[in-house]
Coordinates of C-alpha atoms in Angstrom, one line a residue:
M30 CA -46.9 -43.4 17.7
G31 CA -45.1 -46.7 18.2
R32 CA -46.9 -48.3 15.3
L33 CA -46.0 -45.3 13.1
K34 CA -42.4 -45.6 14.1
S35 CA -42.2 -49.4 13.3
A36 CA -44.0 -48.8 10.0
L37 CA -41.5 -46.1 8.9
L38 CA -38.5 -48.3 10.0
S39 CA -39.8 -51.3 8.0
R40 CA -40.4 -49.1 5.0
Y41 CA -36.8 -47.8 4.9
S42 CA -35.2 -51.0 6.2
S43 CA -33.3 -51.3 2.9
R44 CA -31.2 -48.2 3.8
K45 CA -30.1 -49.5 7.2
G46 CA -26.3 -49.4 7.6
T47 CA -25.8 -47.0 4.7
D48 CA -25.2 -43.3 4.5
E49 CA -28.9 -42.8 3.6
E50 CA -30.1 -44.6 6.7
V51 CA -33.4 -43.1 8.0
K52 CA -33.7 -42.6 11.8
V53 CA -37.1 -42.2 13.5
F54 CA -37.4 -40.7 17.0
N55 CA -40.5 -40.8 19.2
P56 CA -39.6 -38.9 22.3
R57 CA -41.7 -38.3 25.3
N58 CA -43.5 -35.0 26.0
C59 CA -41.2 -32.2 27.2
E60 CA -38.0 -34.2 26.5
E61 CA -35.1 -32.3 25.0
L62 CA -33.8 -33.4 21.7
L63 CA -30.4 -32.8 20.1
I64 CA -30.6 -33.7 16.4
G65 CA -27.7 -33.1 14.1
I66 CA -28.7 -31.4 10.8
K67 CA -26.2 -31.0 8.0
G68 CA -26.0 -27.3 7.1
A69 CA -23.8 -27.7 4.0
K70 CA -25.3 -26.1 0.9
I71 CA -24.1 -26.2 -2.7
A72 CA -24.0 -23.0 -4.8
K73 CA -23.6 -23.0 -8.6
V74 CA -21.2 -20.5 -10.2
V75 CA -22.6 -18.9 -13.3
G76 CA -21.7 -16.1 -15.7
A77 CA -18.3 -14.5 -16.2
L78 CA -17.2 -15.9 -12.8
A79 CA -17.7 -19.4 -14.0
E80 CA -15.8 -18.8 -17.2
A81 CA -12.8 -17.5 -15.3
E82 CA -12.9 -20.5 -12.9
I83 CA -13.1 -22.9 -15.9
Q84 CA -10.0 -21.3 -17.3
L85 CA -8.2 -21.7 -14.0
V86 CA -9.3 -25.3 -13.8
R87 CA -7.9 -26.0 -17.3
E88 CA -4.5 -24.4 -16.3
A89 CA -4.4 -26.5 -13.1
M90 CA -5.2 -29.7 -15.1
E91 CA -2.4 -29.0 -17.6
K92 CA 0.0 -28.3 -14.7
Q93 CA -1.0 -31.7 -13.1
L94 CA -0.5 -33.6 -16.3
A95 CA 2.9 -32.0 -16.8
E96 CA 3.8 -33.0 -13.2
K97 CA 2.6 -36.6 -13.8
K98 CA 4.7 -36.9 -16.9
I99 CA 7.8 -35.8 -14.9
E100 CA 6.9 -38.4 -12.2
L101 CA 6.6 -41.2 -14.8
L102 CA 10.0 -40.3 -16.2
E103 CA 11.5 -40.3 -12.7
D104 CA 9.8 -43.7 -12.0
D105 CA 11.4 -45.2 -15.1
M106 CA 14.8 -43.9 -14.0
N107 CA 14.2 -45.4 -10.5
V108 CA 13.3 -48.8 -12.1
E109 CA 16.6 -48.8 -14.0
V110 CA 18.4 -48.0 -10.8
E111 CA 16.6 -50.8 -9.0
T112 CA 17.4 -53.4 -11.7
E113 CA 21.1 -52.4 -11.4
E114 CA 20.8 -52.9 -7.6
K115 CA 19.2 -56.3 -8.0
D116 CA 22.1 -57.4 -10.3
T117 CA 24.6 -56.3 -7.7
I118 CA 22.6 -58.1 -5.0
K119 CA 22.6 -61.3 -7.1
G120 CA 26.4 -61.1 -7.4
E121 CA 26.7 -60.7 -3.7
E122 CA 24.4 -63.7 -2.9
K123 CA 27.2 -66.2 -3.4
K124 CA 29.4 -64.3 -0.9
D125 CA 27.0 -63.5 1.8
A126 CA 23.7 -65.5 1.7
T127 CA 22.6 -64.2 5.2
N128 CA 22.1 -60.6 3.9
E129 CA 19.9 -61.6 1.0
Q130 CA 16.5 -61.9 2.7
P131 CA 16.6 -58.5 4.6
K132 CA 17.4 -56.7 1.3
K133 CA 14.5 -58.2 -0.4
D134 CA 12.2 -57.3 2.4
D135 CA 13.5 -53.7 2.2
I136 CA 12.7 -53.5 -1.5
K137 CA 9.2 -54.9 -1.0
Q138 CA 8.6 -52.3 1.7
D139 CA 9.8 -49.6 -0.6
H140 CA 7.4 -50.8 -3.3
S141 CA 4.5 -51.0 -0.9
K142 CA 5.2 -47.4 0.4
K143 CA 5.3 -46.1 -3.2
D144 CA 2.1 -47.8 -4.0
E145 CA 0.4 -46.3 -1.0
S146 CA 1.7 -42.8 -1.8
K147 CA 0.4 -43.2 -5.4
N148 CA -3.0 -44.2 -4.2
E149 CA -3.1 -41.2 -1.9
E150 CA -2.1 -38.9 -4.8
E151 CA -4.8 -40.4 -7.0
Q152 CA -7.4 -39.7 -4.4
K153 CA -6.2 -36.1 -4.1
D154 CA -6.2 -35.7 -7.9
Q155 CA -9.9 -36.4 -7.9
Y156 CA -10.5 -32.8 -6.7
I157 CA -8.8 -29.9 -8.4
N158 CA -8.0 -26.8 -6.3
T159 CA -7.0 -23.7 -8.3
G160 CA -6.0 -21.9 -5.1
V161 CA -8.1 -18.8 -6.1
V162 CA -10.8 -17.6 -3.7
L163 CA -14.1 -17.0 -5.4
S164 CA -15.9 -13.8 -4.5
G165 CA -19.2 -12.5 -5.9
V166 CA -22.9 -12.0 -5.2
L167 CA -24.8 -15.0 -3.7
I168 CA -28.4 -15.2 -4.9
S169 CA -30.9 -17.5 -3.2
K170 CA -34.1 -18.2 -5.2
D171 CA -36.4 -21.3 -5.0
F172 CA -33.9 -23.1 -2.7
D173 CA -31.2 -22.7 -5.4
L174 CA -27.9 -20.8 -4.7
N175 CA -26.1 -19.0 -7.5
L176 CA -22.8 -17.2 -7.2
L177 CA -22.1 -14.6 -9.9
Q178 CA -20.6 -11.2 -10.5
L179 CA -22.5 -7.9 -10.0
E180 CA -22.5 -7.3 -13.8
D181 CA -24.4 -10.6 -14.5
L182 CA -27.3 -9.9 -12.2
Q183 CA -29.6 -8.6 -14.9
E184 CA -28.9 -11.5 -17.3
F185 CA -29.2 -14.5 -14.9
T186 CA -31.5 -13.3 -12.1
Q187 CA -33.6 -10.5 -13.7
L188 CA -32.6 -8.3 -10.8
S189 CA -31.9 -4.6 -11.5
T190 CA -29.0 -2.7 -10.0
T191 CA -28.4 1.0 -9.3
V192 CA -25.4 3.1 -8.9
V193 CA -25.3 5.7 -6.1
K194 CA -23.4 8.9 -7.1
S195 CA -22.8 11.7 -4.7
N196 CA -21.9 15.3 -5.6
M197 CA -21.0 18.4 -3.6
K198 CA -21.0 22.0 -4.8
L199 CA -18.4 24.5 -3.5
K200 CA -17.6 28.1 -4.1
I201 CA -14.1 29.4 -3.3
Q202 CA -12.0 32.5 -4.1
A203 CA -9.1 31.0 -6.0
T204 CA -7.8 30.3 -9.5
V205 CA -7.7 27.0 -11.4
S206 CA -4.0 26.9 -11.5
L207 CA -3.8 27.3 -7.7
I208 CA -6.3 24.5 -7.2
Q209 CA -4.4 22.2 -9.5
W210 CA -1.1 23.0 -7.7
H211 CA -2.6 22.1 -4.3
L212 CA -4.2 18.9 -5.6
E213 CA -0.9 17.8 -7.2
Q214 CA 0.9 18.4 -4.0
M215 CA -1.5 16.1 -2.2
F216 CA -2.2 13.3 -4.8
G217 CA 0.8 13.6 -7.1
S218 CA -0.3 13.5 -10.8
I219 CA -3.9 14.2 -11.6
E220 CA -5.7 13.4 -14.9
I221 CA -6.9 16.6 -16.7
L222 CA -10.0 15.6 -18.7
Q223 CA -11.0 19.0 -20.0
D224 CA -9.5 22.5 -20.0
N225 CA -11.1 25.3 -22.0
E226 CA -12.6 28.7 -21.5
L227 CA -15.9 27.4 -20.2
S228 CA -14.9 24.6 -17.8
W229 CA -12.0 22.7 -16.3
E230 CA -12.4 19.0 -15.3
C231 CA -10.0 16.5 -13.7
L232 CA -10.0 13.0 -12.3
I233 CA -8.2 12.0 -9.1
M234 CA -7.1 8.4 -8.6
D235 CA -9.9 7.1 -10.9
M236 CA -12.5 7.9 -8.1
V237 CA -13.3 11.6 -7.7
Y238 CA -14.3 14.1 -10.5
I239 CA -13.7 17.8 -10.0
I240 CA -15.6 20.1 -12.4
V241 CA -15.0 23.9 -12.4
D242 CA -17.5 26.1 -14.2
R243 CA -15.5 29.1 -15.5
A244 CA -18.6 30.7 -17.2
L245 CA -20.0 31.7 -13.7
S246 CA -16.7 32.8 -12.1
S247 CA -17.5 36.4 -11.6
D248 CA -17.8 36.0 -7.8
G249 CA -15.5 33.1 -7.2
L250 CA -15.2 29.6 -8.8
N251 CA -18.2 27.2 -8.8
I252 CA -16.8 23.8 -8.2
T253 CA -18.6 20.4 -8.3
V254 CA -17.1 17.3 -6.7
E255 CA -18.6 14.0 -7.8
W256 CA -17.8 10.4 -6.8
V257 CA -19.5 7.0 -6.9
N258 CA -20.2 5.5 -3.5
F259 CA -18.9 2.0 -4.2
N260 CA -16.5 1.7 -1.2
N261 CA -15.3 3.6 1.9
M262 CA -12.1 4.6 0.0
A263 CA -14.0 6.8 -2.4
D264 CA -15.8 8.5 0.4
S265 CA -12.6 9.2 2.4
M266 CA -10.9 10.4 -0.9
A267 CA -13.8 12.8 -1.5
D268 CA -13.6 14.2 2.0
S269 CA -9.9 14.9 1.6
V270 CA -10.5 16.6 -1.7
V271 CA -13.2 18.8 -0.2
A272 CA -10.9 19.7 2.7
I273 CA -8.1 20.7 0.4
L274 CA -10.4 22.9 -1.8
Y275 CA -11.8 24.7 1.3
S276 CA -8.2 25.4 2.5
V277 CA -6.9 26.7 -0.9
D278 CA -8.0 30.4 -0.5
S279 CA -6.8 30.7 3.1
S280 CA -3.5 28.7 2.9
P281 CA -0.3 30.7 3.6
V282 CA 1.4 28.9 0.7
S283 CA -1.4 30.2 -1.7
V284 CA -0.6 33.8 -0.5
K285 CA 3.1 33.3 -1.3
L286 CA 2.4 31.8 -4.7
T287 CA 0.0 34.5 -5.8
S288 CA 1.9 37.5 -4.4
K289 CA 3.9 39.7 -6.8
S290 CA 6.3 42.5 -6.3
H291 CA 6.0 45.9 -8.0
S292 CA 8.6 46.7 -10.6
H293 CA 9.5 50.4 -10.7
S294 CA 11.3 50.1 -14.0
H295 CA 7.9 49.4 -15.7
I296 CA 9.8 47.2 -18.2
K297 CA 8.8 43.8 -16.9
E298 CA 5.1 42.9 -17.1
E299 CA 3.6 41.5 -13.9
P300 CA 0.9 38.8 -14.1
S301 CA -2.5 40.4 -13.4
D302 CA -4.9 37.4 -13.3
G303 CA -3.7 36.0 -10.0
E304 CA -2.1 32.9 -11.7
V305 CA 0.8 31.2 -10.1
S306 CA 3.9 33.0 -11.3
K307 CA 6.7 30.8 -12.5
E308 CA 10.1 32.3 -11.8
K309 CA 12.8 31.4 -14.3
V310 CA 15.8 30.4 -12.3
K311 CA 19.2 30.3 -13.9
R312 CA 20.9 26.9 -13.5
S313 CA 24.4 28.0 -14.5
A314 CA 25.7 27.3 -10.9
H315 CA 24.4 23.7 -11.2
T316 CA 26.5 23.1 -14.3
V317 CA 29.7 23.7 -12.4
S318 CA 31.2 20.3 -11.8
D319 CA 34.6 21.1 -10.3
I320 CA 35.6 19.6 -7.0
G321 CA 35.2 22.8 -4.9
S322 CA 31.6 23.3 -6.0
R323 CA 30.7 19.7 -5.4
I324 CA 32.2 19.8 -1.9
H325 CA 30.3 23.0 -1.2
R326 CA 27.0 21.5 -2.3
I327 CA 27.6 18.3 -0.2
S328 CA 28.5 20.4 2.8
S329 CA 25.3 22.4 2.5
L330 CA 23.2 19.2 2.2
L331 CA 24.8 17.8 5.3
K332 CA 24.3 21.0 7.3
S333 CA 20.6 21.0 6.4
Q334 CA 20.2 17.4 7.3
F335 CA 22.3 16.9 10.5
G336 CA 22.8 20.5 11.8
D337 CA 24.6 20.5 15.2
A338 CA 25.4 16.8 14.9
I339 CA 28.3 17.8 12.6
T340 CA 31.3 18.1 15.0
S341 CA 33.9 19.0 12.3
M342 CA 34.0 19.8 8.6
D343 CA 36.7 20.9 6.2
S344 CA 37.7 20.5 2.6
K345 CA 38.8 16.9 3.1
G346 CA 35.9 15.5 5.0
A347 CA 33.4 15.8 7.8
K348 CA 32.6 14.0 11.1
I349 CA 29.0 13.4 12.4
V350 CA 28.1 12.2 15.9
I351 CA 24.6 11.2 16.8
G352 CA 24.3 9.5 20.2
K353 CA 26.7 6.6 20.2
A354 CA 27.0 6.4 16.4
E355 CA 29.9 8.2 14.8
A356 CA 30.4 8.6 11.0
T357 CA 33.4 9.9 9.0
I358 CA 33.0 11.2 5.5
D359 CA 35.8 11.5 2.9
F360 CA 35.0 14.2 0.3
Q361 CA 37.6 12.9 -2.1
T362 CA 36.3 9.4 -2.4
L363 CA 32.8 10.0 -1.1
E364 CA 33.1 7.0 1.2
V365 CA 31.3 6.8 4.6
A366 CA 32.8 4.9 7.5
C367 CA 30.2 4.3 10.3
G368 CA 29.4 1.4 12.6
S369 CA 25.6 2.2 12.4
R370 CA 24.1 0.8 9.2
V371 CA 21.1 3.1 9.4
L372 CA 23.2 6.3 9.8
K373 CA 25.5 5.2 7.0
D374 CA 22.7 4.6 4.6
R375 CA 21.2 8.0 5.4
I376 CA 24.4 9.8 4.8
E377 CA 25.1 7.9 1.5
N378 CA 21.6 8.9 0.3
V379 CA 22.3 12.6 1.1
I380 CA 25.5 12.4 -0.9
K381 CA 23.8 10.8 -3.9
E382 CA 21.2 13.6 -3.9
D383 CA 24.0 16.0 -4.8
A384 CA 23.7 15.0 -8.5
D385 CA 20.0 16.0 -8.6
W386 CA 20.0 19.1 -6.3
Q387 CA 20.4 22.6 -7.6
P388 CA 22.3 25.0 -5.2
L389 CA 20.1 27.6 -3.6
S390 CA 22.6 30.2 -4.6
A391 CA 21.6 30.0 -8.2
T392 CA 18.7 32.5 -8.1
S393 CA 17.4 35.0 -10.6
R394 CA 19.4 37.7 -9.0
N395 CA 22.7 36.0 -9.7
L396 CA 23.8 35.6 -6.1
D397 CA 27.3 34.6 -5.3
N398 CA 27.9 30.8 -4.8
D399 CA 29.3 31.4 -1.3
N400 CA 26.2 33.2 0.0
D401 CA 24.2 30.1 1.1
L402 CA 20.6 30.7 1.9
I403 CA 20.7 28.3 4.7
D404 CA 23.1 30.4 6.7
R405 CA 21.3 33.7 6.1
P406 CA 18.5 35.0 8.4
R407 CA 15.0 34.6 7.0
S408 CA 14.3 38.3 7.5
E409 CA 16.9 39.2 4.8
L410 CA 15.5 36.8 2.2
T411 CA 13.2 37.9 -0.6
E412 CA 9.9 36.1 -1.6
V413 CA 11.6 34.1 -4.3
E414 CA 14.5 33.1 -2.0
L415 CA 12.0 32.1 0.8
Q416 CA 10.1 29.9 -1.7
Q417 CA 13.3 28.2 -2.8
L418 CA 14.4 27.6 0.8
E419 CA 11.0 26.1 1.7
E420 CA 11.3 23.8 -1.4
F421 CA 14.7 22.7 -0.3
E422 CA 13.6 22.1 3.3
F423 CA 10.6 20.1 2.0
N424 CA 12.7 17.8 -0.2
H425 CA 15.7 17.4 2.2
G426 CA 14.3 18.1 5.7
P427 CA 12.1 15.9 8.0
M428 CA 9.4 15.6 5.3
S429 CA 11.9 13.7 3.1
L430 CA 11.4 10.7 5.5
I431 CA 7.9 10.5 4.3
Q432 CA 9.0 10.6 0.6
T433 CA 11.6 7.9 1.3
S434 CA 9.0 5.7 3.0
M435 CA 6.6 6.1 0.0
K436 CA 9.3 5.2 -2.5
N437 CA 10.3 2.1 -0.5
A438 CA 6.8 1.2 0.6
T439 CA 7.9 1.0 4.2
P440 CA 5.7 2.0 7.2
V441 CA 6.3 5.0 9.4
V442 CA 5.5 5.8 13.0
I443 CA 3.6 9.0 13.6
Y444 CA 2.9 10.5 17.0
C445 CA -0.4 12.4 17.2
R446 CA -1.4 15.2 19.6
N447 CA -3.9 12.9 21.4
N448 CA -1.0 10.7 22.7
H449 CA -1.9 8.0 20.1
K450 CA 0.8 6.4 17.9
L451 CA 0.1 5.3 14.3
I452 CA 2.0 2.7 12.4
A453 CA 1.0 3.0 8.7
K454 CA 2.0 3.3 5.1
V455 CA 1.7 6.8 3.6
K456 CA -0.3 6.9 0.4
A457 CA -0.1 10.7 -0.2
F458 CA 0.8 13.9 1.6
D459 CA 1.3 17.6 1.2
R460 CA 3.4 20.4 2.7
H461 CA 0.9 21.0 5.5
C462 CA 1.4 17.3 6.6
N463 CA -2.1 16.3 5.6
L464 CA -1.7 12.6 5.2
I465 CA -3.6 9.8 3.5
L466 CA -2.6 6.6 5.3
E467 CA -3.4 2.9 4.6
D468 CA -2.9 -0.3 6.6
V469 CA -3.1 1.8 9.8
K470 CA -2.4 0.3 13.2
E471 CA -3.4 2.7 16.0
L472 CA -1.8 2.2 19.5
W473 CA -2.7 4.0 22.7
T474 CA -2.8 3.4 26.5
E475 CA -5.7 3.9 28.8
T476 CA -5.3 4.3 32.6
L477 CA -7.7 3.4 35.4
K478 CA -7.6 5.7 38.4
N479 CA -9.2 5.4 41.9
S480 CA -11.2 8.0 43.7
K481 CA -7.9 9.6 44.9
G482 CA -6.6 10.0 41.4
K483 CA -4.0 7.3 41.7
V484 CA -3.3 5.1 38.7
I485 CA -4.4 1.6 39.4
K486 CA -4.1 -0.1 36.0
T487 CA -2.7 0.8 32.6
T488 CA -4.0 -1.0 29.6
S489 CA -2.4 -1.0 26.1
K490 CA -5.0 -1.0 23.3
E491 CA -4.8 -1.1 19.5
R492 CA -7.1 -1.2 16.5
F493 CA -6.7 -1.5 12.7
I494 CA -8.0 0.9 10.1
A495 CA -7.9 0.3 6.4
K496 CA -7.7 3.9 5.3
L497 CA -7.3 7.2 7.2
F498 CA -7.1 10.9 6.3
L499 CA -5.1 12.7 8.9
R500 CA -5.0 16.5 9.1
G501 CA -1.6 18.2 9.7
D502 CA -2.9 20.2 12.7
S503 CA -3.4 16.9 14.7
V504 CA 0.1 15.5 14.0
I505 CA 3.3 16.1 15.8
I506 CA 6.1 15.8 13.2
V507 CA 8.1 13.0 14.9
L508 CA 8.6 10.3 12.3
K509 CA 10.5 7.0 12.5
V510 CA 11.1 5.0 9.4

């Protein structure tokens, strides 16, 4: 073994002292070795991913060239300034010869520092960093690594790809318009792909397809839910859609929307197909823009929002006290005076909503403006009035906090029934407080007890969840924006 070692060292003696130096070890038996092996590997970017990277490199090079031109112009200006300084120095040499040498040394040091900085920048310019992280599929074949997009697998690697699509068939006792209403309440706007006598099809958030077969609707609607399993978001979205569809026929809101009252005059035709009836509400009261009507509408809004916190209210203004914060509202100028910035912004937002809110007194039965639905008992209200009151409470009650957080993209704090607290952004929600959350941070505490039941230790824990579908029956409606 010794002769073999010496032969190998003599053969590769020309590489000694270089980066390619060959080291030969001949350890004894059962002796532990620690040999450093470089694990760096180079992958080649191909396909559309390489084209995009080349375009980014070109843009980065053009940007660097533009910066260099600016630096050259600045250097020329600095040279002119230095020549002027040298002229002034020469004029001062006759007066003070002792200060000449230090100034020259300072100029030389400045030039040397500039040269060093230029050399460092030239070394950095050898490598171009676009600042974009490459992500794709890494393929290892014959000790070669290729990074490419999923669409280029067939062309560059001869590998075949498949798409996994899931579907679920449901059967519910409801109408298409009722299903559409519930889906819009949860997800906002949905894309209707097809609507005819045979089928109804829609697309939700470019992920989940819902197909309703109207041809076989003699004993309920046959619904098919389809989605592509390309990420966890699609699966959670499909679960929420299925949960909503199963709750359509048993929801109390569905009963109210599909209920109809009998007309004894037999003049007005009642809808007989179970479709959601659309009541035509007169909006003449909303067109009244005199000062008295506006003050009445603002007072109603403030009552629904703050309730018992309003200590005094008249035709001139109102006073609201919440804890230590006190706010005064002037109805003539619509100005709010308050030391708390949060309470002041909340009251100003309520006053601004007066322009878009229609008074609840403007119903189809031409109720008087002074008969406010908020002050009347619910047992005296009709179905139409109850529906309008629920609509108003949904838009201006506690659920309006969720709407505000969605518009401003701010997180909310939600307290759950399992004593957990969620800090998350609301993606979508409905009237039953079914929530789709994203960027969720879950907080809770765990206690350790001894044999006697005494708490020994309390530990705070947390975890992060990308997406979460939260049912309303597991949530306590205590929200903090």
